[in-house]
mmCIF file of the C-alpha atoms, coordinates in Angstrom:
data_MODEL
# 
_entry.id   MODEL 
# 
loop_
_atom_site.group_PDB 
_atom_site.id 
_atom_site.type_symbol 
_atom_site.label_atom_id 
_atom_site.label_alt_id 
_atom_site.label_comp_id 
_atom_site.label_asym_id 
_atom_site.label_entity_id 
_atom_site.label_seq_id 
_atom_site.pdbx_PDB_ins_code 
_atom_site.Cartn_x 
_atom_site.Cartn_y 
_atom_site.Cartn_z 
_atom_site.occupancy 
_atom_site.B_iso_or_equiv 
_atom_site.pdbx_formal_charge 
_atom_site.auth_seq_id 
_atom_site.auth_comp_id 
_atom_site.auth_asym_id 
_atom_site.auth_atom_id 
_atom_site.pdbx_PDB_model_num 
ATOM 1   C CA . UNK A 1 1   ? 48.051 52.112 -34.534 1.00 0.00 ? 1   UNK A CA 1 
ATOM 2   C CA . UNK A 1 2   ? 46.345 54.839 -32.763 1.00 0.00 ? 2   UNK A CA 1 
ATOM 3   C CA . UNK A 1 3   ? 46.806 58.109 -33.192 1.00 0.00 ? 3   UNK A CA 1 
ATOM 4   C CA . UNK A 1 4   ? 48.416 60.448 -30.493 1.00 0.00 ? 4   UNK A CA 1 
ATOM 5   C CA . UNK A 1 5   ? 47.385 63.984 -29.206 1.00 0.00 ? 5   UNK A CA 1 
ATOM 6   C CA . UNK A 1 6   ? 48.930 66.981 -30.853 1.00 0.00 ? 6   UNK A CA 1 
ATOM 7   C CA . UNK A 1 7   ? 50.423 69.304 -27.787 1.00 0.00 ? 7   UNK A CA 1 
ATOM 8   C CA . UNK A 1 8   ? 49.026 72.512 -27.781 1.00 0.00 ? 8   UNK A CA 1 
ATOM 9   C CA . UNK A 1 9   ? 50.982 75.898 -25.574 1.00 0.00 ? 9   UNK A CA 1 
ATOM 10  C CA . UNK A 1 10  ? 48.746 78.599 -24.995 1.00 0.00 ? 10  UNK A CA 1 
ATOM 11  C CA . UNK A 1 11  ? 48.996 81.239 -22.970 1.00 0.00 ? 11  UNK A CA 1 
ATOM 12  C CA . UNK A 1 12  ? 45.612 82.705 -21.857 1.00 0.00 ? 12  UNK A CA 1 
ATOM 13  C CA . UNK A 1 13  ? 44.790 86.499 -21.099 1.00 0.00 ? 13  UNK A CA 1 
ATOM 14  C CA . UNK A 1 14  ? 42.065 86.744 -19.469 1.00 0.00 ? 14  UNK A CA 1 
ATOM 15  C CA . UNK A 1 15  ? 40.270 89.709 -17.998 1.00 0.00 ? 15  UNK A CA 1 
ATOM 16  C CA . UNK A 1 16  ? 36.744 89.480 -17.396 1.00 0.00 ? 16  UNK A CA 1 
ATOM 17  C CA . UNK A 1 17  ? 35.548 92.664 -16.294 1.00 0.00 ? 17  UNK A CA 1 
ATOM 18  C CA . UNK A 1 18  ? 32.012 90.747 -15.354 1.00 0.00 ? 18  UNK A CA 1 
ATOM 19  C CA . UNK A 1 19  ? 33.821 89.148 -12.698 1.00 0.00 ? 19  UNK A CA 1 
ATOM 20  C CA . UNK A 1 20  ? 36.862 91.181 -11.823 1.00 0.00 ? 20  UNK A CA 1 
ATOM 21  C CA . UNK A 1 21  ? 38.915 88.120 -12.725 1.00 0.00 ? 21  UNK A CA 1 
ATOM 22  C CA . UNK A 1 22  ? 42.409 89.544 -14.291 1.00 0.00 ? 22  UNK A CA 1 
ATOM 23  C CA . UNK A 1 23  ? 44.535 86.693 -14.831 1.00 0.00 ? 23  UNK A CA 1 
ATOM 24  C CA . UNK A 1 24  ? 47.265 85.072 -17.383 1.00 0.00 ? 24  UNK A CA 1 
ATOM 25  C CA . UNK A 1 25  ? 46.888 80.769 -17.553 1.00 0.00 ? 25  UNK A CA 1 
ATOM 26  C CA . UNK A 1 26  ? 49.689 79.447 -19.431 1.00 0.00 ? 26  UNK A CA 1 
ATOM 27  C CA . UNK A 1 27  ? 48.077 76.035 -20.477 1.00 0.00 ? 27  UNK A CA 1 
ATOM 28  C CA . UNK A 1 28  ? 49.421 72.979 -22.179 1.00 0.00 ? 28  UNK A CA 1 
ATOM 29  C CA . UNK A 1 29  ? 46.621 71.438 -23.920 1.00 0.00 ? 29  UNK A CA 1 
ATOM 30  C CA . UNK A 1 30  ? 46.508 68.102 -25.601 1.00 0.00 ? 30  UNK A CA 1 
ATOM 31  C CA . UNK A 1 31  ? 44.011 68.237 -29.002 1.00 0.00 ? 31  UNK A CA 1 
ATOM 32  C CA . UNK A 1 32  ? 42.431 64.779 -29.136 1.00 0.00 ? 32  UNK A CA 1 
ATOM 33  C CA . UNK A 1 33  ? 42.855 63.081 -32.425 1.00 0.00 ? 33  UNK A CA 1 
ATOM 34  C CA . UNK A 1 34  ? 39.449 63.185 -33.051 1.00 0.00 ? 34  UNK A CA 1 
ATOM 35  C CA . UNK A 1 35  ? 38.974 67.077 -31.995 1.00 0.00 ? 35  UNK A CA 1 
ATOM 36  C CA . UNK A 1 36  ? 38.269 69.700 -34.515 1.00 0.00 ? 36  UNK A CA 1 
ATOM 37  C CA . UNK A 1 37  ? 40.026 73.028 -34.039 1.00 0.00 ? 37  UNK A CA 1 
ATOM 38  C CA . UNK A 1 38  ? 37.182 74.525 -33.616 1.00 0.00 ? 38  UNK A CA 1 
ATOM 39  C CA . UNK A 1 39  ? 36.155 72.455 -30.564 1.00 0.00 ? 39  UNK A CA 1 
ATOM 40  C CA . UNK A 1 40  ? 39.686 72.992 -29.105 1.00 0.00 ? 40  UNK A CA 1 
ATOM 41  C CA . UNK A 1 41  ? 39.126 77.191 -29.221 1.00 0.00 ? 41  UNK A CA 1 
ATOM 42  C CA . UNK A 1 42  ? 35.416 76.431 -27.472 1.00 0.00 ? 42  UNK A CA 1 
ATOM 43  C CA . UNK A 1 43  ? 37.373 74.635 -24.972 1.00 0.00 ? 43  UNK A CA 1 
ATOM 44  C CA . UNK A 1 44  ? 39.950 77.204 -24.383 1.00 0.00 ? 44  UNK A CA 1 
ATOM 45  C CA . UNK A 1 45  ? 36.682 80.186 -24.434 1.00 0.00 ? 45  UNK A CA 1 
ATOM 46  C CA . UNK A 1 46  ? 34.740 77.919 -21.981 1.00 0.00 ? 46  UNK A CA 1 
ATOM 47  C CA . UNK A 1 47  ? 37.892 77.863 -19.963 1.00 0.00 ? 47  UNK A CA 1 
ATOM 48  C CA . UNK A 1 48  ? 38.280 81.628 -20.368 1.00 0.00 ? 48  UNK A CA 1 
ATOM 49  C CA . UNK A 1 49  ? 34.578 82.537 -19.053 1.00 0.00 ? 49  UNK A CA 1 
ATOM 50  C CA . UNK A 1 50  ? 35.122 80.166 -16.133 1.00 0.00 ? 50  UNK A CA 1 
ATOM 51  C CA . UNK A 1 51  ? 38.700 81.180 -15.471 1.00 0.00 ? 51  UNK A CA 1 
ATOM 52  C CA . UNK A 1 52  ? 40.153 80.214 -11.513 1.00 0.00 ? 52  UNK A CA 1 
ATOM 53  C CA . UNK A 1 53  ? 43.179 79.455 -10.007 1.00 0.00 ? 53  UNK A CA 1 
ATOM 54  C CA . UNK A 1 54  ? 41.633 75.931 -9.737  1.00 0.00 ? 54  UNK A CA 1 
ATOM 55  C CA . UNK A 1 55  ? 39.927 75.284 -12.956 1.00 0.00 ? 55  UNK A CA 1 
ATOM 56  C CA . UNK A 1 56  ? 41.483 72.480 -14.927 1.00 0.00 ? 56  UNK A CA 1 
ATOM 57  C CA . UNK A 1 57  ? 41.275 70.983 -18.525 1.00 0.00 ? 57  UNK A CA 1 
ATOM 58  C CA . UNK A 1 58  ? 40.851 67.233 -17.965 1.00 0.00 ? 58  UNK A CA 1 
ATOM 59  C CA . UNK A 1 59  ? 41.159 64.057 -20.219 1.00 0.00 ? 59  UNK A CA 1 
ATOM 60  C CA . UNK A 1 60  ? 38.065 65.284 -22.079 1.00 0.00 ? 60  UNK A CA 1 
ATOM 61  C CA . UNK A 1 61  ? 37.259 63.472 -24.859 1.00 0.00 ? 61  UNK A CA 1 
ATOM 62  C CA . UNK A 1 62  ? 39.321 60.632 -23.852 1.00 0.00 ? 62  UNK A CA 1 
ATOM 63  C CA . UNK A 1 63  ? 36.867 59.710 -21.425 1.00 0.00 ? 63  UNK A CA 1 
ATOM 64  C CA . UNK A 1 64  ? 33.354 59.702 -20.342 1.00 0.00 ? 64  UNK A CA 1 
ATOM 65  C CA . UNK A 1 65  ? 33.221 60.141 -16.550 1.00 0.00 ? 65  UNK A CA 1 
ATOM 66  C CA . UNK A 1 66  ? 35.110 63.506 -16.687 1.00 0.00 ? 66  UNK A CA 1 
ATOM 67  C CA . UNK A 1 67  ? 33.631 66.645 -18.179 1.00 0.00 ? 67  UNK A CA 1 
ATOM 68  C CA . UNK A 1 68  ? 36.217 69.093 -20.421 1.00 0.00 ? 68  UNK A CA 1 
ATOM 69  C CA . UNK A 1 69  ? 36.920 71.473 -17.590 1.00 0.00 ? 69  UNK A CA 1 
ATOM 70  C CA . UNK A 1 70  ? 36.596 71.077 -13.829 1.00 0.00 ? 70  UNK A CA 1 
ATOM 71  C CA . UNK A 1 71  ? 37.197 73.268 -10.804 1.00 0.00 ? 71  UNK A CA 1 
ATOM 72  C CA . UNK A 1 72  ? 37.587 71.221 -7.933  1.00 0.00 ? 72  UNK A CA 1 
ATOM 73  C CA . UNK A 1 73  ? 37.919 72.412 -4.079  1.00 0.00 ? 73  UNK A CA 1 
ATOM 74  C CA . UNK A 1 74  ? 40.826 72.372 -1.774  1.00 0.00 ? 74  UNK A CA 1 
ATOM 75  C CA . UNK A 1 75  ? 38.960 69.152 0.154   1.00 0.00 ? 75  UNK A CA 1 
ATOM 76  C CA . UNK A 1 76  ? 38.428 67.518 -4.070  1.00 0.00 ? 76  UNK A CA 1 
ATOM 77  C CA . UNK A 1 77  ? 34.647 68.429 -3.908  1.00 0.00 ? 77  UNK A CA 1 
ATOM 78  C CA . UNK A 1 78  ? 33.488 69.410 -8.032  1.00 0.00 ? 78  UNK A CA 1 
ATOM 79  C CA . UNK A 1 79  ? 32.320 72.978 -7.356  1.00 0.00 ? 79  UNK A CA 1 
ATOM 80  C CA . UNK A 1 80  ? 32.058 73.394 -11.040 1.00 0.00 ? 80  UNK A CA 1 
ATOM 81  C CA . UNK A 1 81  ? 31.686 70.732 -14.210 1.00 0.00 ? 81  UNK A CA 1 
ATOM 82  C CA . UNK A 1 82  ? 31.926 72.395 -18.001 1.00 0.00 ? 82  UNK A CA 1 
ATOM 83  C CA . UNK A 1 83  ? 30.767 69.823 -20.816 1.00 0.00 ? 83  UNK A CA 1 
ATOM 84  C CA . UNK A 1 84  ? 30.985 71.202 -24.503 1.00 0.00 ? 84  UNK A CA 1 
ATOM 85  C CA . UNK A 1 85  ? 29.111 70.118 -26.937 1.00 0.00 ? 85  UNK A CA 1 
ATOM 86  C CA . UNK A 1 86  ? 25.516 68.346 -27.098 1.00 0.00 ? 86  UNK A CA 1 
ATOM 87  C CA . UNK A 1 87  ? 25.925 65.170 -23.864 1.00 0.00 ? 87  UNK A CA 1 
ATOM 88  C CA . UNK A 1 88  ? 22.758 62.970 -22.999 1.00 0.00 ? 88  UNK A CA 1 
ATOM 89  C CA . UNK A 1 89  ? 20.216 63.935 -20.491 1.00 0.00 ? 89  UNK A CA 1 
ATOM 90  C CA . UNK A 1 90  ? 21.694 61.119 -18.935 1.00 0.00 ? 90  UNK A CA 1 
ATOM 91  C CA . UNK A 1 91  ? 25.058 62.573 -18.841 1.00 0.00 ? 91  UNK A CA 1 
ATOM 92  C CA . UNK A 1 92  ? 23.518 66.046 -17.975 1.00 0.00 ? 92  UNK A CA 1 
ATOM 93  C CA . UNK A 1 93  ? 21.578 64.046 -14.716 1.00 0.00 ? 93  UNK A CA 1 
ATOM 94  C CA . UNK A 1 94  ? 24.230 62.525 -14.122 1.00 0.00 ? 94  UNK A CA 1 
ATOM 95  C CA . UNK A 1 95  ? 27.247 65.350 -13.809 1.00 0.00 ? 95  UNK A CA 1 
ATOM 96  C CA . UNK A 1 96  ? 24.341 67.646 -12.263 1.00 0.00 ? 96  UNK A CA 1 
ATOM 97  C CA . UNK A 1 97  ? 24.361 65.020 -9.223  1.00 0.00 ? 97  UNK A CA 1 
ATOM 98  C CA . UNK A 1 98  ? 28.394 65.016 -9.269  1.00 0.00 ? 98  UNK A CA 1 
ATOM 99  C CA . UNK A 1 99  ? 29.166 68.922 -9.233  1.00 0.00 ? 99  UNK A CA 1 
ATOM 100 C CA . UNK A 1 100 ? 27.450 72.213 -7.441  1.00 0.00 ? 100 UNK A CA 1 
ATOM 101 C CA . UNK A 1 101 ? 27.066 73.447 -10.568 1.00 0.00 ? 101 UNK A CA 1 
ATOM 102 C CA . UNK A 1 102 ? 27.325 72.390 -14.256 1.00 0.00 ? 102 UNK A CA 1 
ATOM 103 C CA . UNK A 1 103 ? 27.780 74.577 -17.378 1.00 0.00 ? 103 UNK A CA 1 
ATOM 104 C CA . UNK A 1 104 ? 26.696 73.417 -20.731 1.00 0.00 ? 104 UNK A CA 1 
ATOM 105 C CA . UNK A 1 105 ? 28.664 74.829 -24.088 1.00 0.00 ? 105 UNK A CA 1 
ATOM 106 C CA . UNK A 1 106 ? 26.319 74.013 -26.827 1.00 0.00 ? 106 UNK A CA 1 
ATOM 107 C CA . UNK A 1 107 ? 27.034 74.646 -30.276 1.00 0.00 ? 107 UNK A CA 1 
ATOM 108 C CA . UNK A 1 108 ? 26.480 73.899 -34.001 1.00 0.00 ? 108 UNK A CA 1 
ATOM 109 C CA . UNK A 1 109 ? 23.353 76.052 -35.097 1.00 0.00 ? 109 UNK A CA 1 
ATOM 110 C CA . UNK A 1 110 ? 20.799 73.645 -35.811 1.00 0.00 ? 110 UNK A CA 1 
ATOM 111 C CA . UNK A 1 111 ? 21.787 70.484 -34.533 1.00 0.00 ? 111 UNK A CA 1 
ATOM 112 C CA . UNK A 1 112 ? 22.160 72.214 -30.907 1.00 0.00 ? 112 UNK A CA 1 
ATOM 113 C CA . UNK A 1 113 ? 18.685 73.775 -31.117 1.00 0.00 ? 113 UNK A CA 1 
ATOM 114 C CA . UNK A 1 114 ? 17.179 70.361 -31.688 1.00 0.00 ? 114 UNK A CA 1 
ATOM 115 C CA . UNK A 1 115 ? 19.322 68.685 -29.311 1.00 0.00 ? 115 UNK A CA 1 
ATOM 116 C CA . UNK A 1 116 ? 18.157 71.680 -26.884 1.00 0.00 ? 116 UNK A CA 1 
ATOM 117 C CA . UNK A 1 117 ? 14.269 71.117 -27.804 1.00 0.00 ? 117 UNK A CA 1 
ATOM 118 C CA . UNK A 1 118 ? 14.521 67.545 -27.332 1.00 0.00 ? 118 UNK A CA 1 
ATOM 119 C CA . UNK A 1 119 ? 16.080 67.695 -23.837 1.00 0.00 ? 119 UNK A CA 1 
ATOM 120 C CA . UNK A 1 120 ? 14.990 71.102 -22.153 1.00 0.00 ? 120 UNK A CA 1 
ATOM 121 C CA . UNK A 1 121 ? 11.927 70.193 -20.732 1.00 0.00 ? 121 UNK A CA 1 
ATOM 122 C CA . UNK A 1 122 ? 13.626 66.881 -18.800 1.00 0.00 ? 122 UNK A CA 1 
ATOM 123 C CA . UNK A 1 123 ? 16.491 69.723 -17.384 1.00 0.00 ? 123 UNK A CA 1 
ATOM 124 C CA . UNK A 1 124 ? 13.906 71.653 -15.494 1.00 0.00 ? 124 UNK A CA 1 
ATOM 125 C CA . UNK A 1 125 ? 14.559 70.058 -12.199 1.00 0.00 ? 125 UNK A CA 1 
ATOM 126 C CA . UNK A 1 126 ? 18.480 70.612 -12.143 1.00 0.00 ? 126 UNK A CA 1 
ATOM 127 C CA . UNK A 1 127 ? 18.785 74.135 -10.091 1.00 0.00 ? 127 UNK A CA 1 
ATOM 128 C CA . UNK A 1 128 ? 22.605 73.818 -10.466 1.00 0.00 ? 128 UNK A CA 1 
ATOM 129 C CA . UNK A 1 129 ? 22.230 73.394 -14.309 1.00 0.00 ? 129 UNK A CA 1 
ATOM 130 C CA . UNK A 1 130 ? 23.554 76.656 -16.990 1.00 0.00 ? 130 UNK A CA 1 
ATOM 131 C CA . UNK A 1 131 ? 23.276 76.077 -20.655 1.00 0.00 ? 131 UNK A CA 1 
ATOM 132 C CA . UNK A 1 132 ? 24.872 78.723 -23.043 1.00 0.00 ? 132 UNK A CA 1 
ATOM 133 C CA . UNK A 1 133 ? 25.328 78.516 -27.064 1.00 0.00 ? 133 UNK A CA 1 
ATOM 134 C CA . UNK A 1 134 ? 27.601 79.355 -29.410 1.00 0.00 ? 134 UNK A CA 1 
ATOM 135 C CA . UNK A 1 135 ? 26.644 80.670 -33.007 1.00 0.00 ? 135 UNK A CA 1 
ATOM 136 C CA . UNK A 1 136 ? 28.038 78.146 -35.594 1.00 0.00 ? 136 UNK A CA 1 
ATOM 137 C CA . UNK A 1 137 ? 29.505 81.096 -37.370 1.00 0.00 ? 137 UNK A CA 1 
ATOM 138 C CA . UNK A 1 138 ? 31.832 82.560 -34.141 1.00 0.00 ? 138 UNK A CA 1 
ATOM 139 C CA . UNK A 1 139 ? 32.752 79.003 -33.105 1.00 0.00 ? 139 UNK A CA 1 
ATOM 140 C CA . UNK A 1 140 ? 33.864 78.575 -36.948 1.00 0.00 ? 140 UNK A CA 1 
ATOM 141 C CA . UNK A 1 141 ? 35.770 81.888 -36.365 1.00 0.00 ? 141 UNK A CA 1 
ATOM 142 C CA . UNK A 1 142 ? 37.405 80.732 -33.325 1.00 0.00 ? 142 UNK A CA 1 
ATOM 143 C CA . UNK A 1 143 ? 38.920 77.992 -35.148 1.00 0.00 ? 143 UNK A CA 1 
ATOM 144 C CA . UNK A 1 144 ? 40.800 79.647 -37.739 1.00 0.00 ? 144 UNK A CA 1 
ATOM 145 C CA . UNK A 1 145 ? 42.723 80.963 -34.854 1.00 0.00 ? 145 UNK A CA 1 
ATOM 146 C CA . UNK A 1 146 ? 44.036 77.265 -33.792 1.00 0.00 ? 146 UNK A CA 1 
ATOM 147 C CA . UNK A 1 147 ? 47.806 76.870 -33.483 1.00 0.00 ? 147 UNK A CA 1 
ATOM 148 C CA . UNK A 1 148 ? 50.423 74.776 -32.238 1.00 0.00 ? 148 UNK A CA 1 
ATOM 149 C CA . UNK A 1 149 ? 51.535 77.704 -29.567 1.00 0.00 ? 149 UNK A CA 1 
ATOM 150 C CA . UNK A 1 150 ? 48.889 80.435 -29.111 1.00 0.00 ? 150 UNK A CA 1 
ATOM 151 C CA . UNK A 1 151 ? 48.758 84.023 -27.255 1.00 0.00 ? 151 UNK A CA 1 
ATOM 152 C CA . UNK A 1 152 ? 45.158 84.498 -26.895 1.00 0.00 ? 152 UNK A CA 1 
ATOM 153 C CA . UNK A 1 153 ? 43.384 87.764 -24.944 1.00 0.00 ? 153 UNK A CA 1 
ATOM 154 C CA . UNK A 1 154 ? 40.113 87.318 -23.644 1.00 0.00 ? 154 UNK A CA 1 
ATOM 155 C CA . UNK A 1 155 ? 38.122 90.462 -22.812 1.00 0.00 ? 155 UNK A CA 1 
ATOM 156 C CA . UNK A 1 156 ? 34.765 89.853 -21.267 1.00 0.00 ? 156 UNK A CA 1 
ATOM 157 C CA . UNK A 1 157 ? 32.489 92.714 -20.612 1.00 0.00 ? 157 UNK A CA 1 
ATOM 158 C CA . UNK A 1 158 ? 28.628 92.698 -20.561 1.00 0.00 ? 158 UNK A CA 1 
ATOM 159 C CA . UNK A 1 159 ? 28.272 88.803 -21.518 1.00 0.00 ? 159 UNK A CA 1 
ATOM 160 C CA . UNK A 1 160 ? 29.921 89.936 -24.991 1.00 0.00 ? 160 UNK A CA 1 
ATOM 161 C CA . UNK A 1 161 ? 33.175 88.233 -25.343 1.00 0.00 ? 161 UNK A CA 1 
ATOM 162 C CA . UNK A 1 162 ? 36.185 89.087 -27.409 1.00 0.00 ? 162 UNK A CA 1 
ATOM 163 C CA . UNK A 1 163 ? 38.766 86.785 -28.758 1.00 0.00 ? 163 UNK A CA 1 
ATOM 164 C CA . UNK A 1 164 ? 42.674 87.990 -30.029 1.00 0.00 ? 164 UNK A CA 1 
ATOM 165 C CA . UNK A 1 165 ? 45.191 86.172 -31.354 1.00 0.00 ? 165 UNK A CA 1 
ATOM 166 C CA . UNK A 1 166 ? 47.900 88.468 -32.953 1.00 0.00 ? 166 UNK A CA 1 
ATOM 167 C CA . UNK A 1 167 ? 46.200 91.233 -35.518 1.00 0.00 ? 167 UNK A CA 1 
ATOM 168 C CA . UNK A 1 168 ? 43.294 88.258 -35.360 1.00 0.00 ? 168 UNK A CA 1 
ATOM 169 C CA . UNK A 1 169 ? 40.045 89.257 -33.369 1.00 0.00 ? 169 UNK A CA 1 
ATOM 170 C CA . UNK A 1 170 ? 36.700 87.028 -33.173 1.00 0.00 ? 170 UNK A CA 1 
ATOM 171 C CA . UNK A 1 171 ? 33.473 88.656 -31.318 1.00 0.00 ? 171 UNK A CA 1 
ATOM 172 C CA . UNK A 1 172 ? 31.581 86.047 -29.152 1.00 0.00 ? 172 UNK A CA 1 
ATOM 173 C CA . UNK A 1 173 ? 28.153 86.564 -27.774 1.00 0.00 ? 173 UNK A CA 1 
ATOM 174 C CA . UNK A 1 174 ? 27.267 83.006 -25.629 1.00 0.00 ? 174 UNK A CA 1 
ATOM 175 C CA . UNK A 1 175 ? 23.308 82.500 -25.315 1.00 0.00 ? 175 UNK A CA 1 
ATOM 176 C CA . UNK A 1 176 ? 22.050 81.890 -22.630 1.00 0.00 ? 176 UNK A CA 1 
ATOM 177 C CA . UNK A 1 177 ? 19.329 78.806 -22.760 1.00 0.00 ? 177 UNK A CA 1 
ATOM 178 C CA . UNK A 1 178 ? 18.640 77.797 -19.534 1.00 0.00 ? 178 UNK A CA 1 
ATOM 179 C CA . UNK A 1 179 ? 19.854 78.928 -15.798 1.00 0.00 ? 179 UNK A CA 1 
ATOM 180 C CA . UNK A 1 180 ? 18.459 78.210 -12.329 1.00 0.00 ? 180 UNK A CA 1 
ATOM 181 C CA . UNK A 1 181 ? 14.983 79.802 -11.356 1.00 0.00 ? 181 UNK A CA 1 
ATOM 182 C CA . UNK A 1 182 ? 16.548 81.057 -7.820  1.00 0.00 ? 182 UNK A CA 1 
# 
């Protein structure tokens, strides 16, 4: 029998003073059986450094034609596709052809900086295409503060990035690997 989600309630304080974006997202979140807590926080961060009144979680993991987070127009265009992890260059082609612009969450230390040495060169041509990493160590950090119903604060000032849950407080600091030349 296949397992089910677990139902996550979080309610998301964001205020990115990069941006001027001040904003509270209460989410409900469904945590794929197969989803680490630790991915689950990098979703919610990615979702916090993208924050809009039309960015959505999607199915995620659950599927393969849909990226974690999307931000669609009024008229349905993608304006914006987030994929976490380390997808294909086929996947990257193929999302960069779907959405004006496309935002890469690596992560995992190693195994993201070969993944990124194997497939940089081939993302050259993409001008819509933004890769940023995560240290292994903060997106560790970020897990331990994974639970069922969540009040998170999200400061973002500088490109540094700080995390809160209760008396809890992580320090992010996303590395930027590639962005478009204009």
């Amino acid at each position: 029998m296949a397992q089910k989600a677990t139902i996550y309630k979080v309610e998301l304080s964001v205020s990115d003073m990069d941006r001027h974006y001040y904003e509270v997202h209460k989410l409900t979140v469904a945590k794929h059986p197969s989803e680490t807590d630790e991915r689950l926080m990098v979703r919610l961060l990615a979702f916090a450094l993208n924050a809009h009144e039309h960015l959505e979680m999607t199915k995620g993991l659950s599927t393969d034609d849909e990226p974690d987070i999307w931000q669609k127009s009024l008229s349905d265009e993608l304006e914006l596709w987030v994929a976490l992890g380390l997808p294909s260059e086929k996947i990257i082609r193929q999302s960069c052809g779907k959405a004006d612009k496309v935002i890469v969450y690596s992560y995992g230390d190693k195994t993201a900086e070969t993944w990124w040495d194997k497939i940089k060169n081939s993302t050259t041509r993409f001008d819509n295409l933004y890769v940023m990493n995560f240290s292994e160590k903060d997106t560790v950090d970020l897990g331990k503060l994974a639970q069922r119903t969540m009040k998170l604060q999200v400061n973002i000032q500088d490109g540094d990035v700080m995390v809160s849950a209760d008396d809890d407080i992580v320090y992010v600091t996303p590395v930027q690997w590639k962005k478009p030349d204009h």
